[in-house]
PDB file of C-alpha atoms and ligand atoms in Angstrom:
ATOM      1  CA  MET A   1     -49.607  68.362  -2.949  1.00 70.00           C
ATOM      2  CA  ASN A   2     -46.239  66.900  -3.590  1.00 80.00           C
ATOM      3  CA  SER A   3     -44.418  67.287  -7.134  1.00 91.00           C
ATOM      4  CA  TYR A   4     -41.787  65.386  -8.420  1.00 97.00           C
ATOM      5  CA  TYR A   5     -39.100  66.397 -11.089  1.00 97.00           C
ATOM      6  CA  ALA A   6     -38.001  64.709 -14.329  1.00 98.00           C
ATOM      7  CA  PRO A   7     -35.967  66.148 -16.944  1.00 97.00           C
ATOM      8  CA  LEU A   8     -37.389  66.161 -20.611  1.00 97.00           C
ATOM      9  CA  SER A   9     -34.941  63.386 -21.339  1.00 97.00           C
ATOM     10  CA  GLN A  10     -37.017  61.060 -19.034  1.00 98.00           C
ATOM     11  CA  ILE A  11     -40.278  61.860 -20.617  1.00 98.00           C
ATOM     12  CA  GLN A  12     -40.994  59.786 -23.766  1.00 96.00           C
ATOM     13  CA  ASN A  13     -43.950  58.136 -25.240  1.00 95.00           C
ATOM     14  CA  GLY A  14     -46.406  58.867 -22.779  1.00 97.00           C
ATOM     15  CA  PHE A  15     -44.342  57.645 -19.953  1.00 98.00           C
ATOM     16  CA  ILE A  16     -42.294  59.351 -17.281  1.00 98.00           C
ATOM     17  CA  GLU A  17     -39.373  57.674 -15.649  1.00 98.00           C
ATOM     18  CA  LEU A  18     -38.351  59.032 -11.988  1.00 97.00           C
ATOM     19  CA  ARG A  19     -34.638  58.368 -11.264  1.00 96.00           C
ATOM     20  CA  GLU A  20     -32.492  58.712  -8.370  1.00 93.00           C
ATOM     21  CA  GLN A  21     -33.605  61.011  -5.324  1.00 92.00           C
ATOM     22  CA  GLU A  22     -36.916  61.667  -6.890  1.00 95.00           C
ATOM     23  CA  ALA A  23     -37.486  58.080  -7.257  1.00 96.00           C
ATOM     24  CA  LYS A  24     -36.209  57.245  -3.450  1.00 94.00           C
ATOM     25  CA  HIS A  25     -38.273  59.878  -2.277  1.00 91.00           C
ATOM     26  CA  ALA A  26     -41.393  58.707  -3.980  1.00 91.00           C
ATOM     27  CA  SER A  27     -41.111  55.081  -3.018  1.00 90.00           C
ATOM     28  CA  LYS A  28     -39.260  55.290   0.396  1.00 89.00           C
ATOM     29  CA  VAL A  29     -40.373  58.381   1.863  1.00 89.00           C
ATOM     30  CA  MET A  30     -44.036  58.793   0.643  1.00 90.00           C
ATOM     31  CA  ARG A  31     -44.286  55.208   0.214  1.00 92.00           C
ATOM     32  CA  ALA A  32     -46.008  55.446  -3.021  1.00 92.00           C
ATOM     33  CA  SER A  33     -46.975  52.063  -4.761  1.00 94.00           C
ATOM     34  CA  GLU A  34     -48.271  51.142  -8.203  1.00 95.00           C
ATOM     35  CA  GLY A  35     -51.661  52.703  -9.130  1.00 96.00           C
ATOM     36  CA  ASP A  36     -50.917  55.707  -7.040  1.00 96.00           C
ATOM     37  CA  LYS A  37     -51.080  59.241  -8.943  1.00 96.00           C
ATOM     38  CA  LEU A  38     -47.971  61.628  -8.720  1.00 96.00           C
ATOM     39  CA  SER A  39     -47.540  65.148 -10.207  1.00 97.00           C
ATOM     40  CA  VAL A  40     -44.281  65.795 -12.099  1.00 98.00           C
ATOM     41  CA  VAL A  41     -42.836  68.868 -13.528  1.00 98.00           C
ATOM     42  CA  ASP A  42     -40.136  68.948 -16.076  1.00 98.00           C
ATOM     43  CA  GLY A  43     -38.428  72.425 -15.359  1.00 98.00           C
ATOM     44  CA  ARG A  44     -39.306  73.390 -18.703  1.00 97.00           C
ATOM     45  CA  GLY A  45     -42.818  74.562 -18.254  1.00 98.00           C
ATOM     46  CA  GLY A  46     -44.498  71.153 -18.486  1.00 98.00           C
ATOM     47  CA  ARG A  47     -46.665  69.848 -15.549  1.00 98.00           C
ATOM     48  CA  TYR A  48     -47.832  66.099 -15.894  1.00 98.00           C
ATOM     49  CA  SER A  49     -49.874  63.580 -13.705  1.00 98.00           C
ATOM     50  CA  GLY A  50     -50.606  59.947 -13.956  1.00 98.00           C
ATOM     51  CA  PRO A  51     -50.447  56.777 -12.108  1.00 97.00           C
ATOM     52  CA  ILE A  52     -47.499  54.713 -11.234  1.00 97.00           C
ATOM     53  CA  THR A  53     -47.063  51.786 -13.648  1.00 98.00           C
ATOM     54  CA  ARG A  54     -43.896  50.281 -12.387  1.00 96.00           C
ATOM     55  CA  ILE A  55     -41.291  50.649  -9.641  1.00 95.00           C
ATOM     56  CA  THR A  56     -37.924  49.048  -9.624  1.00 94.00           C
ATOM     57  CA  LYS A  57     -35.252  49.561  -7.099  1.00 90.00           C
ATOM     58  CA  ASN A  58     -33.974  52.829  -8.381  1.00 93.00           C
ATOM     59  CA  THR A  59     -36.786  54.048 -10.714  1.00 97.00           C
ATOM     60  CA  ILE A  60     -40.446  54.867 -10.681  1.00 97.00           C
ATOM     61  CA  GLN A  61     -42.328  54.892 -14.190  1.00 98.00           C
ATOM     62  CA  LEU A  62     -45.794  56.517 -14.508  1.00 97.00           C
ATOM     63  CA  GLU A  63     -48.129  56.866 -17.446  1.00 98.00           C
ATOM     64  CA  ILE A  64     -48.892  60.447 -18.439  1.00 98.00           C
ATOM     65  CA  GLU A  65     -52.788  60.786 -17.825  1.00 98.00           C
ATOM     66  CA  GLU A  66     -52.731  64.728 -18.057  1.00 98.00           C
ATOM     67  CA  GLN A  67     -50.453  67.272 -19.293  1.00 97.00           C
ATOM     68  CA  LYS A  68     -50.357  71.129 -19.187  1.00 97.00           C
ATOM     69  CA  ARG A  69     -47.601  73.846 -20.381  1.00 97.00           C
ATOM     70  CA  GLU A  70     -46.929  77.005 -18.615  1.00 96.00           C
ATOM     71  CA  GLU A  71     -45.560  79.811 -20.233  1.00 94.00           C
ATOM     72  CA  VAL A  72     -42.345  81.463 -18.868  1.00 90.00           C
ATOM     73  CA  PRO A  73     -43.535  83.746 -15.884  1.00 89.00           C
ATOM     74  CA  LYS A  74     -42.952  87.432 -16.716  1.00 90.00           C
ATOM     75  CA  PRO A  75     -41.231  89.401 -16.281  1.00 91.00           C
ATOM     76  CA  SER A  76     -38.327  87.178 -17.112  1.00 95.00           C
ATOM     77  CA  LEU A  77     -36.124  87.921 -14.045  1.00 97.00           C
ATOM     78  CA  VAL A  78     -32.372  87.016 -14.173  1.00 98.00           C
ATOM     79  CA  LEU A  79     -30.352  87.122 -10.838  1.00 98.00           C
ATOM     80  CA  GLY A  80     -26.553  87.841 -10.906  1.00 98.00           C
ATOM     81  CA  MET A  81     -24.917  87.154  -7.640  1.00 97.00           C
ATOM     82  CA  GLY A  82     -21.042  87.655  -6.566  1.00 97.00           C
ATOM     83  CA  ILE A  83     -19.875  84.331  -5.239  1.00 95.00           C
ATOM     84  CA  ILE A  84     -20.089  84.733  -1.402  1.00 94.00           C
ATOM     85  CA  LYS A  85     -17.476  82.938   0.801  1.00 92.00           C
ATOM     86  CA  LYS A  86     -20.154  81.151   3.029  1.00 93.00           C
ATOM     87  CA  ARG A  87     -21.532  78.169   1.270  1.00 93.00           C
ATOM     88  CA  ASP A  88     -24.808  78.278   3.397  1.00 95.00           C
ATOM     89  CA  ARG A  89     -25.456  81.821   2.433  1.00 96.00           C
ATOM     90  CA  LEU A  90     -24.966  81.312  -1.192  1.00 96.00           C
ATOM     91  CA  GLU A  91     -27.125  78.223  -1.135  1.00 97.00           C
ATOM     92  CA  PHE A  92     -29.916  80.119   1.071  1.00 98.00           C
ATOM     93  CA  ALA A  93     -29.551  83.015  -2.032  1.00 98.00           C
ATOM     94  CA  VAL A  94     -30.122  80.432  -4.770  1.00 98.00           C
ATOM     95  CA  GLU A  95     -32.944  78.788  -2.788  1.00 98.00           C
ATOM     96  CA  LYS A  96     -34.796  81.954  -2.240  1.00 98.00           C
ATOM     97  CA  ALA A  97     -34.214  83.398  -5.822  1.00 98.00           C
ATOM     98  CA  VAL A  98     -35.919  80.316  -7.217  1.00 98.00           C
ATOM     99  CA  GLU A  99     -38.994  80.740  -4.640  1.00 97.00           C
ATOM    100  CA  LEU A 100     -39.225  84.415  -5.791  1.00 97.00           C
ATOM    101  CA  GLY A 101     -39.201  83.383  -9.505  1.00 96.00           C
ATOM    102  CA  ALA A 102     -35.453  83.914 -10.613  1.00 97.00           C
ATOM    103  CA  ARG A 103     -35.831  82.579 -14.269  1.00 96.00           C
ATOM    104  CA  ASP A 104     -31.899  82.087 -14.493  1.00 97.00           C
ATOM    105  CA  ILE A 105     -29.153  82.581 -11.899  1.00 98.00           C
ATOM    106  CA  GLY A 106     -25.542  83.734 -12.683  1.00 98.00           C
ATOM    107  CA  LEU A 107     -22.930  83.663 -10.236  1.00 97.00           C
ATOM    108  CA  PHE A 108     -19.943  85.572 -11.144  1.00 96.00           C
ATOM    109  CA  ARG A 109     -16.318  86.657  -9.713  1.00 94.00           C
ATOM    110  CA  SER A 110     -15.698  90.197  -9.204  1.00 94.00           C
ATOM    111  CA  GLU A 111     -12.752  92.398  -7.814  1.00 93.00           C
ATOM    112  CA  HIS A 112     -13.855  91.808  -4.245  1.00 92.00           C
ATOM    113  CA  THR A 113     -14.452  88.061  -4.568  1.00 90.00           C
ATOM    114  CA  ILE A 114     -13.011  86.034  -1.891  1.00 86.00           C
ATOM    115  CA  LYS A 115     -13.854  82.384  -2.786  1.00 77.00           C
ATOM    116  CA  GLU A 116     -14.229  81.172  -6.203  1.00 74.00           C
ATOM    117  CA  ASN A 117     -15.003  77.595  -6.122  1.00 82.00           C
ATOM    118  CA  VAL A 118     -18.738  76.474  -5.720  1.00 88.00           C
ATOM    119  CA  ARG A 119     -20.446  72.991  -5.280  1.00 90.00           C
ATOM    120  CA  VAL A 120     -22.659  73.185  -8.365  1.00 91.00           C
ATOM    121  CA  ASP A 121     -24.231  69.610  -8.035  1.00 92.00           C
ATOM    122  CA  ARG A 122     -25.727  71.117  -4.520  1.00 95.00           C
ATOM    123  CA  LEU A 123     -26.724  74.250  -6.020  1.00 97.00           C
ATOM    124  CA  GLU A 124     -28.723  72.350  -8.530  1.00 96.00           C
ATOM    125  CA  ALA A 125     -30.164  70.113  -6.044  1.00 96.00           C
ATOM    126  CA  ILE A 126     -31.476  73.304  -4.346  1.00 98.00           C
ATOM    127  CA  ALA A 127     -32.879  74.906  -7.318  1.00 98.00           C
ATOM    128  CA  ILE A 128     -34.941  71.667  -8.138  1.00 97.00           C
ATOM    129  CA  SER A 129     -36.127  71.339  -4.344  1.00 96.00           C
ATOM    130  CA  ALA A 130     -37.122  74.968  -4.384  1.00 97.00           C
ATOM    131  CA  MET A 131     -38.725  74.769  -7.647  1.00 97.00           C
ATOM    132  CA  LYS A 132     -41.063  71.684  -6.433  1.00 96.00           C
ATOM    133  CA  GLN A 133     -41.662  73.763  -2.968  1.00 95.00           C
ATOM    134  CA  SER A 134     -42.863  76.853  -4.630  1.00 95.00           C
ATOM    135  CA  LEU A 135     -45.044  74.678  -6.925  1.00 94.00           C
ATOM    136  CA  ARG A 136     -43.255  76.149 -10.005  1.00 96.00           C
ATOM    137  CA  CYS A 137     -42.643  74.434 -13.106  1.00 97.00           C
ATOM    138  CA  TRP A 138     -39.581  76.220 -14.458  1.00 97.00           C
ATOM    139  CA  LEU A 139     -35.995  75.485 -13.214  1.00 98.00           C
ATOM    140  CA  PRO A 140     -33.615  78.026 -13.388  1.00 97.00           C
ATOM    141  CA  GLU A 141     -30.175  77.597 -14.964  1.00 96.00           C
ATOM    142  CA  ILE A 142     -27.350  78.326 -12.753  1.00 97.00           C
ATOM    143  CA  SER A 143     -24.312  79.675 -14.695  1.00 96.00           C
ATOM    144  CA  PHE A 144     -21.037  80.612 -13.923  1.00 95.00           C
ATOM    145  CA  TYR A 145     -18.996  83.894 -15.033  1.00 95.00           C
ATOM    146  CA  GLN A 146     -15.531  84.770 -14.796  1.00 93.00           C
ATOM    147  CA  GLY A 147     -16.701  88.305 -14.258  1.00 95.00           C
ATOM    148  CA  TRP A 148     -19.801  89.898 -14.091  1.00 97.00           C
ATOM    149  CA  GLN A 149     -19.135  92.039 -17.228  1.00 97.00           C
ATOM    150  CA  GLU A 150     -19.382  88.607 -19.037  1.00 97.00           C
ATOM    151  CA  MET A 151     -22.783  87.999 -17.405  1.00 97.00           C
ATOM    152  CA  VAL A 152     -24.061  91.438 -18.649  1.00 97.00           C
ATOM    153  CA  ASP A 153     -22.852  91.071 -21.703  1.00 96.00           C
ATOM    154  CA  ARG A 154     -24.678  87.677 -22.409  1.00 96.00           C
ATOM    155  CA  HIS A 155     -28.042  89.630 -21.777  1.00 96.00           C
ATOM    156  CA  PRO A 156     -27.725  92.623 -23.959  1.00 95.00           C
ATOM    157  CA  GLU A 157     -31.481  92.899 -24.325  1.00 96.00           C
ATOM    158  CA  ALA A 158     -32.061  93.216 -20.567  1.00 97.00           C
ATOM    159  CA  GLN A 159     -32.581  95.997 -18.237  1.00 97.00           C
ATOM    160  CA  CYS A 160     -29.854  95.981 -15.944  1.00 97.00           C
ATOM    161  CA  LEU A 161     -30.280  97.061 -12.266  1.00 97.00           C
ATOM    162  CA  VAL A 162     -27.425  96.918  -9.914  1.00 97.00           C
ATOM    163  CA  ALA A 163     -28.035  96.890  -6.130  1.00 97.00           C
ATOM    164  CA  HIS A 164     -25.601  99.219  -4.527  1.00 96.00           C
ATOM    165  CA  GLU A 165     -25.290 100.538  -0.917  1.00 92.00           C
ATOM    166  CA  LYS A 166     -23.683 103.653  -1.599  1.00 83.00           C
ATOM    167  CA  ILE A 167     -26.024 105.776  -3.367  1.00 82.00           C
ATOM    168  CA  ASP A 168     -28.713 108.091  -2.614  1.00 75.00           C
ATOM    169  CA  LYS A 169     -31.857 106.477  -2.018  1.00 70.00           C
ATOM    170  CA  GLU A 170     -33.557 107.743  -5.132  1.00 70.00           C
ATOM    171  CA  PRO A 171     -37.205 106.669  -6.219  1.00 74.00           C
ATOM    172  CA  PHE A 172     -36.945 103.443  -7.990  1.00 83.00           C
ATOM    173  CA  GLN A 173     -40.254 102.134  -9.414  1.00 90.00           C
ATOM    174  CA  PRO A 174     -40.098  98.398 -10.280  1.00 93.00           C
ATOM    175  CA  GLN A 175     -43.399  99.101 -12.090  1.00 93.00           C
ATOM    176  CA  ASP A 176     -41.315 101.017 -14.781  1.00 93.00           C
ATOM    177  CA  TYR A 177     -39.147  97.923 -15.618  1.00 94.00           C
ATOM    178  CA  LYS A 178     -41.841  95.361 -15.142  1.00 93.00           C
ATOM    179  CA  LYS A 179     -43.935  96.918 -17.744  1.00 91.00           C
ATOM    180  CA  LYS A 180     -41.653  96.794 -20.573  1.00 92.00           C
ATOM    181  CA  ASP A 181     -41.526  93.339 -22.445  1.00 89.00           C
ATOM    182  CA  LYS A 182     -37.625  92.837 -21.622  1.00 95.00           C
ATOM    183  CA  PRO A 183     -35.897  90.638 -19.259  1.00 97.00           C
ATOM    184  CA  ILE A 184     -34.791  92.335 -16.009  1.00 98.00           C
ATOM    185  CA  LEU A 185     -30.976  91.487 -14.842  1.00 98.00           C
ATOM    186  CA  LEU A 186     -30.696  92.211 -11.116  1.00 98.00           C
ATOM    187  CA  MET A 187     -27.052  92.137 -10.045  1.00 98.00           C
ATOM    188  CA  VAL A 188     -25.799  91.877  -6.448  1.00 98.00           C
ATOM    189  CA  GLY A 189     -22.119  92.206  -5.394  1.00 97.00           C
ATOM    190  CA  PRO A 190     -20.371  89.809  -3.122  1.00 96.00           C
ATOM    191  CA  GLU A 191     -20.016  90.638   0.643  1.00 94.00           C
ATOM    192  CA  GLY A 192     -17.208  92.965  -0.125  1.00 95.00           C
ATOM    193  CA  GLY A 193     -19.651  94.943  -2.563  1.00 96.00           C
ATOM    194  CA  PHE A 194     -18.424  96.227  -5.854  1.00 97.00           C
ATOM    195  CA  SER A 195     -15.491  98.445  -6.391  1.00 97.00           C
ATOM    196  CA  SER A 196     -16.073 102.059  -7.303  1.00 96.00           C
ATOM    197  CA  ASP A 197     -14.143 101.179 -10.667  1.00 97.00           C
ATOM    198  CA  GLU A 198     -16.806  98.557 -11.159  1.00 97.00           C
ATOM    199  CA  ILE A 199     -19.676 100.866 -10.153  1.00 97.00           C
ATOM    200  CA  SER A 200     -18.073 103.018 -13.141  1.00 97.00           C
ATOM    201  CA  GLN A 201     -18.259 100.393 -15.532  1.00 97.00           C
ATOM    202  CA  PHE A 202     -21.796  99.394 -14.835  1.00 97.00           C
ATOM    203  CA  LYS A 203     -22.721 102.933 -15.265  1.00 95.00           C
ATOM    204  CA  GLU A 204     -20.910 102.972 -18.745  1.00 95.00           C
ATOM    205  CA  LYS A 205     -22.870  99.811 -19.631  1.00 94.00           C
ATOM    206  CA  GLY A 206     -26.002 101.793 -19.190  1.00 95.00           C
ATOM    207  CA  ALA A 207     -26.858 100.118 -16.024  1.00 96.00           C
ATOM    208  CA  ARG A 208     -29.205 101.645 -13.345  1.00 95.00           C
ATOM    209  CA  LEU A 209     -27.938 101.604  -9.796  1.00 95.00           C
ATOM    210  CA  VAL A 210     -30.417 100.820  -7.135  1.00 95.00           C
ATOM    211  CA  SER A 211     -30.939 101.370  -3.526  1.00 94.00           C
ATOM    212  CA  LEU A 212     -32.342  98.858  -1.179  1.00 94.00           C
ATOM    213  CA  GLY A 213     -32.993 101.178   1.861  1.00 91.00           C
ATOM    214  CA  SER A 214     -30.643 103.208   4.033  1.00 89.00           C
ATOM    215  CA  TYR A 215     -28.777 100.274   5.869  1.00 93.00           C
ATOM    216  CA  ARG A 216     -26.239  97.674   4.701  1.00 95.00           C
ATOM    217  CA  LEU A 217     -27.690  94.288   3.795  1.00 97.00           C
ATOM    218  CA  ARG A 218     -25.848  91.037   3.496  1.00 97.00           C
ATOM    219  CA  ALA A 219     -25.514  90.146  -0.216  1.00 97.00           C
ATOM    220  CA  GLU A 220     -28.029  87.139   0.414  1.00 98.00           C
ATOM    221  CA  THR A 221     -30.628  89.479   2.117  1.00 98.00           C
ATOM    222  CA  ALA A 222     -30.078  92.040  -0.758  1.00 98.00           C
ATOM    223  CA  ALA A 223     -30.837  89.387  -3.474  1.00 98.00           C
ATOM    224  CA  VAL A 224     -34.132  88.671  -1.739  1.00 98.00           C
ATOM    225  CA  ALA A 225     -35.005  92.090  -1.221  1.00 97.00           C
ATOM    226  CA  PHE A 226     -34.469  93.022  -4.727  1.00 97.00           C
ATOM    227  CA  LEU A 227     -36.524  90.041  -6.317  1.00 97.00           C
ATOM    228  CA  SER A 228     -39.319  90.733  -3.803  1.00 97.00           C
ATOM    229  CA  GLN A 229     -39.689  94.057  -5.605  1.00 95.00           C
ATOM    230  CA  PHE A 230     -40.893  92.152  -8.827  1.00 95.00           C
ATOM    231  CA  LEU A 231     -43.208  89.563  -7.455  1.00 91.00           C
ATOM    232  CA  SER A 232     -45.920  88.475  -9.580  1.00 80.00           C
TER     233      SER A 232
HETATM  234  N1  SAH B 301     -19.526  97.057   0.365  1.00 81.42           N
HETATM  235  C1  SAH B 301     -20.195  96.824   1.823  1.00 81.42           C
HETATM  236  C2  SAH B 301     -21.145  95.713   1.751  1.00 81.42           C
HETATM  237  C3  SAH B 301     -21.761  94.843   0.490  1.00 81.42           C
HETATM  238  S1  SAH B 301     -23.207  94.118   0.625  1.00 81.42           S
HETATM  239  C4  SAH B 301     -19.080  96.797   2.720  1.00 81.42           C
HETATM  240  O1  SAH B 301     -18.240  95.923   2.733  1.00 81.42           O
HETATM  241  O2  SAH B 301     -19.116  97.712   3.440  1.00 81.42           O
HETATM  242  C5  SAH B 301     -23.000  93.129  -0.719  1.00 81.42           C
HETATM  243  C6  SAH B 301     -23.964  93.552  -1.767  1.00 81.42           C
HETATM  244  O3  SAH B 301     -25.379  93.657  -1.413  1.00 81.42           O
HETATM  245  C7  SAH B 301     -23.581  94.976  -2.421  1.00 81.42           C
HETATM  246  O4  SAH B 301     -22.908  94.706  -3.416  1.00 81.42           O
HETATM  247  C8  SAH B 301     -25.091  95.264  -3.116  1.00 81.42           C
HETATM  248  O5  SAH B 301     -25.404  94.776  -4.228  1.00 81.42           O
HETATM  249  C9  SAH B 301     -26.106  94.666  -1.977  1.00 81.42           C
HETATM  250  N2  SAH B 301     -26.477  95.746  -0.902  1.00 81.42           N
HETATM  251  C10 SAH B 301     -26.261  95.370   0.374  1.00 81.42           C
HETATM  252  N3  SAH B 301     -27.025  96.652   0.936  1.00 81.42           N
HETATM  253  C11 SAH B 301     -27.833  97.318   0.229  1.00 81.42           C
HETATM  254  C12 SAH B 301     -28.361  98.376  -0.070  1.00 81.42           C
HETATM  255  N4  SAH B 301     -28.788  99.069   1.110  1.00 81.42           N
HETATM  256  N5  SAH B 301     -28.940  98.970  -1.017  1.00 81.42           N
HETATM  257  C13 SAH B 301     -28.529  98.337  -2.212  1.00 81.42           C
HETATM  258  N6  SAH B 301     -27.722  97.324  -2.485  1.00 81.42           N
HETATM  259  C14 SAH B 301     -27.288  96.788  -1.169  1.00 81.42           C
END
């Protein structure tokens, strides 16, 4: 079943208004008409369904018949990724992170960052589409940080795990982190990796270094492999 997205600002007094791409998709691609029932998520844990009551050129209005709320999935996973140069690879990482249940995504600059600017609008659209695709109803927020330090400091309560390819493969039990009722911050470096100085800084901040196997993975693959260990 298809679901559509409407932020809370478009949900009022028992009605939902779909706009822009969401409205276009429903009317032009899915050929929905008045009376048809649609499912909508608000990205904040709400699921709704109800019939279309009005279709205009750019909007679709539906009346809420059923409504449910879902708690934020546990464990609360926050992915931090170094900005990578190739746009499609970064977009892939964001799409997969949403599908795999990241609660929030931070993109940061670090010593080995090559490219600094990203297309936020595209990443947000990708995140919305991945949320709907995976039938989720929580939309991760995508944030930008001047440095990973700022991202770690923004999550003082989180258990910080850093994917690092240059450490011996020590036993790492995702379960140990999942069972604590604290967010888990997963940090992945950019294509050039973290510098040894950055790794020392992570250690000083009390982060745990994690190996994802004996072989070097691309940053976006590392993000997928890392998040997959916490699937629920
Ligand atoms: N520094 C490397 C490549 C970095 S790979 C080089 O240029 O040779 C990019 C990021 O993916 C790393 O910073 C790390 O966070 C993650 N990564 C890749 N392979 C990994 C592995 N085997 N174990 C843990 N993390 C890995």
